[in-house]
Coordinates of C-alpha atoms in Angstrom, one line a residue:
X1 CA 94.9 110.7 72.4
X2 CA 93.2 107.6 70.7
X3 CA 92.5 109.9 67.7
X4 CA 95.4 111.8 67.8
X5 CA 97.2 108.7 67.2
X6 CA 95.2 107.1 64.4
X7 CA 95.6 110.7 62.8
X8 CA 99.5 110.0 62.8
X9 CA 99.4 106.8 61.3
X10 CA 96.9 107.3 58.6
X11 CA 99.6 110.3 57.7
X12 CA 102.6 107.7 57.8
X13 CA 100.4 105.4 55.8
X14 CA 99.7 107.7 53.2
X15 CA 103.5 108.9 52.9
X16 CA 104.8 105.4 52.9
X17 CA 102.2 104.5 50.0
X18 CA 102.9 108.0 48.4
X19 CA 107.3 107.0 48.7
X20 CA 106.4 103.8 47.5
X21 CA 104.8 104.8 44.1
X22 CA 106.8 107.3 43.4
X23 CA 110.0 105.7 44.2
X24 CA 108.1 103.2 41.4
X25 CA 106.8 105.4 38.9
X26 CA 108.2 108.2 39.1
X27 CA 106.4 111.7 41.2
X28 CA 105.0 112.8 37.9
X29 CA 103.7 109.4 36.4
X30 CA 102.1 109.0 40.3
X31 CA 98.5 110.3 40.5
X32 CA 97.2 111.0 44.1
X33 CA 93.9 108.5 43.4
X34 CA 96.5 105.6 42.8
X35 CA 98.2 107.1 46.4
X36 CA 94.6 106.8 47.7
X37 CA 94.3 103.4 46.5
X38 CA 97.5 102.4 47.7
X39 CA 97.6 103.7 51.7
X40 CA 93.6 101.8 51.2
X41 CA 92.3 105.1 52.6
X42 CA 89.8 107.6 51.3
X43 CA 90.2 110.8 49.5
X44 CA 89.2 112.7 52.8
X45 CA 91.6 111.2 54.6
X46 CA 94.5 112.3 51.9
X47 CA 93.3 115.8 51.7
X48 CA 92.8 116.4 55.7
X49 CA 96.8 115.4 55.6
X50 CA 98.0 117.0 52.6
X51 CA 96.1 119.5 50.2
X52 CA 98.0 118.4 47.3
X53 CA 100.8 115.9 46.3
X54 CA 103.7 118.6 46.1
X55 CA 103.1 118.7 49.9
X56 CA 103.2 114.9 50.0
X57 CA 106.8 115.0 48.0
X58 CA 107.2 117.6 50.8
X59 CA 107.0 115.8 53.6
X60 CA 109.4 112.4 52.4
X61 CA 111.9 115.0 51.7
X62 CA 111.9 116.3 55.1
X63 CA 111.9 112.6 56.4
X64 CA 115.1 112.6 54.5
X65 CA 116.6 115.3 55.6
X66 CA 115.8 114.1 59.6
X67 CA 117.2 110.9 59.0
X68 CA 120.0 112.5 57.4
X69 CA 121.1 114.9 59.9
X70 CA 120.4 112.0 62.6
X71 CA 122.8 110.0 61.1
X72 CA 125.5 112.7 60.7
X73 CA 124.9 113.6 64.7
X74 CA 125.4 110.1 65.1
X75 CA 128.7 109.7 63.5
X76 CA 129.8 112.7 64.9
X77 CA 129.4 111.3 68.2
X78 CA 131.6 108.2 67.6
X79 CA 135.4 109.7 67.6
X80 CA 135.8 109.1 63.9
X81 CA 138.1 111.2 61.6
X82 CA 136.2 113.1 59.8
X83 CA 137.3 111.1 56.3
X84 CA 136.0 107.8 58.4
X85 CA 133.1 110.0 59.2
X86 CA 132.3 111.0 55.4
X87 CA 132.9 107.3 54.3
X88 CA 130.6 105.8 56.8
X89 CA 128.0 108.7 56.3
X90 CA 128.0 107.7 52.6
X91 CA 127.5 104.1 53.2
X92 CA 125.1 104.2 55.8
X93 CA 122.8 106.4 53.5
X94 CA 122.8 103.5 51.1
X95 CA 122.1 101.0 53.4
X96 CA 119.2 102.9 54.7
X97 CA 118.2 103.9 51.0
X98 CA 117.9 100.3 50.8
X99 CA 115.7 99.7 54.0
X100 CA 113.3 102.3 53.4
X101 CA 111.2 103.1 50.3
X102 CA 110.6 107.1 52.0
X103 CA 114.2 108.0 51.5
X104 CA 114.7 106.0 48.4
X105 CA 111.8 108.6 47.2
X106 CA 113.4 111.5 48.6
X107 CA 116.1 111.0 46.6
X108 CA 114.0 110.4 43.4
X109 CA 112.2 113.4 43.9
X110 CA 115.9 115.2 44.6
X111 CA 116.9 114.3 41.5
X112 CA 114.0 114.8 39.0
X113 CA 113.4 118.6 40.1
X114 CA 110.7 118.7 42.3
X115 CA 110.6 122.0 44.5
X116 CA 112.0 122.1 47.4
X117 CA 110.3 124.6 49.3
X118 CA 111.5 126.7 52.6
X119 CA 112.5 126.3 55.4
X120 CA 113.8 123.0 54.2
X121 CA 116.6 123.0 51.7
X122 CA 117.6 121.0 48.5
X123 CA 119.4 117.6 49.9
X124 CA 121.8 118.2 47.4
X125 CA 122.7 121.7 49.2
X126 CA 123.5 120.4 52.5
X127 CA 125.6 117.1 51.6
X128 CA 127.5 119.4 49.9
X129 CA 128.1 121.5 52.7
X130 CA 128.7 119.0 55.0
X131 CA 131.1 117.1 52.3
X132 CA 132.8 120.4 52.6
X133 CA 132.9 120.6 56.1
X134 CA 134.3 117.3 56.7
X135 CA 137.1 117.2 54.2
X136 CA 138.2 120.2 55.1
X137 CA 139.1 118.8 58.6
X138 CA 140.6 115.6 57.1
X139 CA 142.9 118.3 55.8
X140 CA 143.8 119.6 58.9
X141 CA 144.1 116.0 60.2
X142 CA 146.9 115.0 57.5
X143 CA 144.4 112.5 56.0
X144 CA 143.9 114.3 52.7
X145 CA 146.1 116.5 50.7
X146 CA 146.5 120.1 51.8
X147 CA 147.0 121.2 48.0
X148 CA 143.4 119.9 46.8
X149 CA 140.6 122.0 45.9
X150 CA 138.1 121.1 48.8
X151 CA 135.1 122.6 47.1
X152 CA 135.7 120.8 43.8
X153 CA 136.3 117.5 45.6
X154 CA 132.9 117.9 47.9
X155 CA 130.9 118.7 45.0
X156 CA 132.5 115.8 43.0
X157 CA 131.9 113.3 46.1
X158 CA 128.2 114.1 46.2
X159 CA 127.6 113.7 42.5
X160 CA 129.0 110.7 42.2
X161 CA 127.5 109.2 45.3
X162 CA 123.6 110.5 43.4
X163 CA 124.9 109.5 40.2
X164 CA 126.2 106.0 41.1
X165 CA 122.5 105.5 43.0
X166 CA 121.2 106.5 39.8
X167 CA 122.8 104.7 37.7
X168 CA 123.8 101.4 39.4
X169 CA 119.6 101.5 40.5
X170 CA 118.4 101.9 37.2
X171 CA 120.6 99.4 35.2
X172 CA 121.5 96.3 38.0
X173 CA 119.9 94.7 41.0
X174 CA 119.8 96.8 44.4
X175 CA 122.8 94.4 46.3
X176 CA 125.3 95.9 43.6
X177 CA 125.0 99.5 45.4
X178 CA 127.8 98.7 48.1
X179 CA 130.1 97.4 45.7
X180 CA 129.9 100.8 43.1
X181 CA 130.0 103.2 45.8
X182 CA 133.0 101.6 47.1
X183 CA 134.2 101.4 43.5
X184 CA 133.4 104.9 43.7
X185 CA 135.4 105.8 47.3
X186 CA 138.7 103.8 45.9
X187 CA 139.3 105.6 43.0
X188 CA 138.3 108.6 45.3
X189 CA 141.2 107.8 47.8
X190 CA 143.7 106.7 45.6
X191 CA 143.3 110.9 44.2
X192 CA 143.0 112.5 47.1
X193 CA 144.4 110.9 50.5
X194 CA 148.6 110.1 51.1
X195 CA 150.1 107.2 50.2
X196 CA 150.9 107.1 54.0
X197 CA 146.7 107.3 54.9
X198 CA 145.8 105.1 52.1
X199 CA 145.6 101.8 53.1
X200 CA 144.1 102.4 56.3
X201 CA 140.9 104.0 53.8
X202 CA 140.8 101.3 51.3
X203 CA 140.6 98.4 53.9
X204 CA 138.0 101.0 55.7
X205 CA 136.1 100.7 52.4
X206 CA 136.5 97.4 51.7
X207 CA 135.0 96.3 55.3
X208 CA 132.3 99.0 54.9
X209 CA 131.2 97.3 51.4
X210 CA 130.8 93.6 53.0
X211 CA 128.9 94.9 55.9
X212 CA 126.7 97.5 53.9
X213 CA 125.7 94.5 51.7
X214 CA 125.2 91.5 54.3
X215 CA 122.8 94.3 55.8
X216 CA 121.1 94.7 53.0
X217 CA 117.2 93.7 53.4
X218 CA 115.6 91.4 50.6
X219 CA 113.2 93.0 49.1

């Protein structure tokens, strides 16, 4: 058990050091003696966990795609509607984005084409569904407009939500995240919910951005 247990945190070491350099550097510009280096373990250690570092990028993307799915059981267990549900899901991925270099990885590797291989399936695949999933019931619930295109606005929602990580990561400091998404979700609202749902989302939004950023870890 002893052994079985130091064999799990060597892994996690090695993943956190691997997340950590190419959340950095980049997966490309990362080599996997500077990973080695990193986690301070030896190259046996690395290759009796992983035989190469494209099964290193997989295993943070499958960490992101747990902790994904964990939050979206999560909020589904809470009595939201499912708009609520979509913006907290959106704010609580960058607020843990923010706490932990894996899934601020993940998402680099996500975005910079790095294969994703099966069973597990591109991030970008299944926020999209689930985009889908739950605008289509803030249809039904009257908090959206019956007469939009669901599909367009899903796929819309999660490119801006990458893009404005993207962007607002590469070109200002990390506590400016909460205040573009929400930028983001208000011009989002104002196009697709009633005037008679509206404010309830934009103070929803508002409140969501102040508590998203006091949370925010200093790093």
């Amino acid at each position: 058990m002893a052994r079985q247990l130091r064999a799990e945190q060597t892994r996690a070491t090695i993943i956190g050091a691997a997340a950590d350099l190419f959340d950095r550097h980049g997966y490309e510009s990362t080599s996997l003696s500077e990973i080695v280096a990193h986690a301070g373990v030896t190259k046996g250690a690395l290759y009796f966990h992983f035989a190469a570092k494209e099964d290193l990028a997989q295993a943070i993307m499958e960490i992101q795609c747990r902790t994904f799915r964990r939050l979206v059981r999560d909020l589904d267990g809470q009595g939201y509607s499912s708009l609520e549900a979509l913006l907290r899901l959106t704010f609580g991925m960058t607020r843990l984005c923010e706490e932990e270099p894996v899934l601020r990885a993940g998402l680099r590797l996500a975005t910079t084409g790095v294969p994703v291989r099966p069973p597990l399936r591109h991030p970008f695949t299944e926020w999209r569904e689930i985009a889908t999933s739950r605008l289509l019931n803030a249809v039904r619930q009257s908090d959206v407009h019956p007469d939009i295109d669901v599909d367009s606005v899903a796929h819309t929602l999660v490119c801006s939500v990458v893009g404005t990580r993207v962007v607002s990561g590469t070109l200002e400091p990390a506590g400016r995240q909460p205040r573009r998404l929400a930028e983001m979700w208000y011009i989002l609202i104002r196009g697709v919910v009633p005037v008679t749902r509206r404010a309830r989302y934009l103070t929803l939004t508002s409140r969501l951005e102040r508590e998203t950023g006091a949370a925010r870890p200093v790093r």
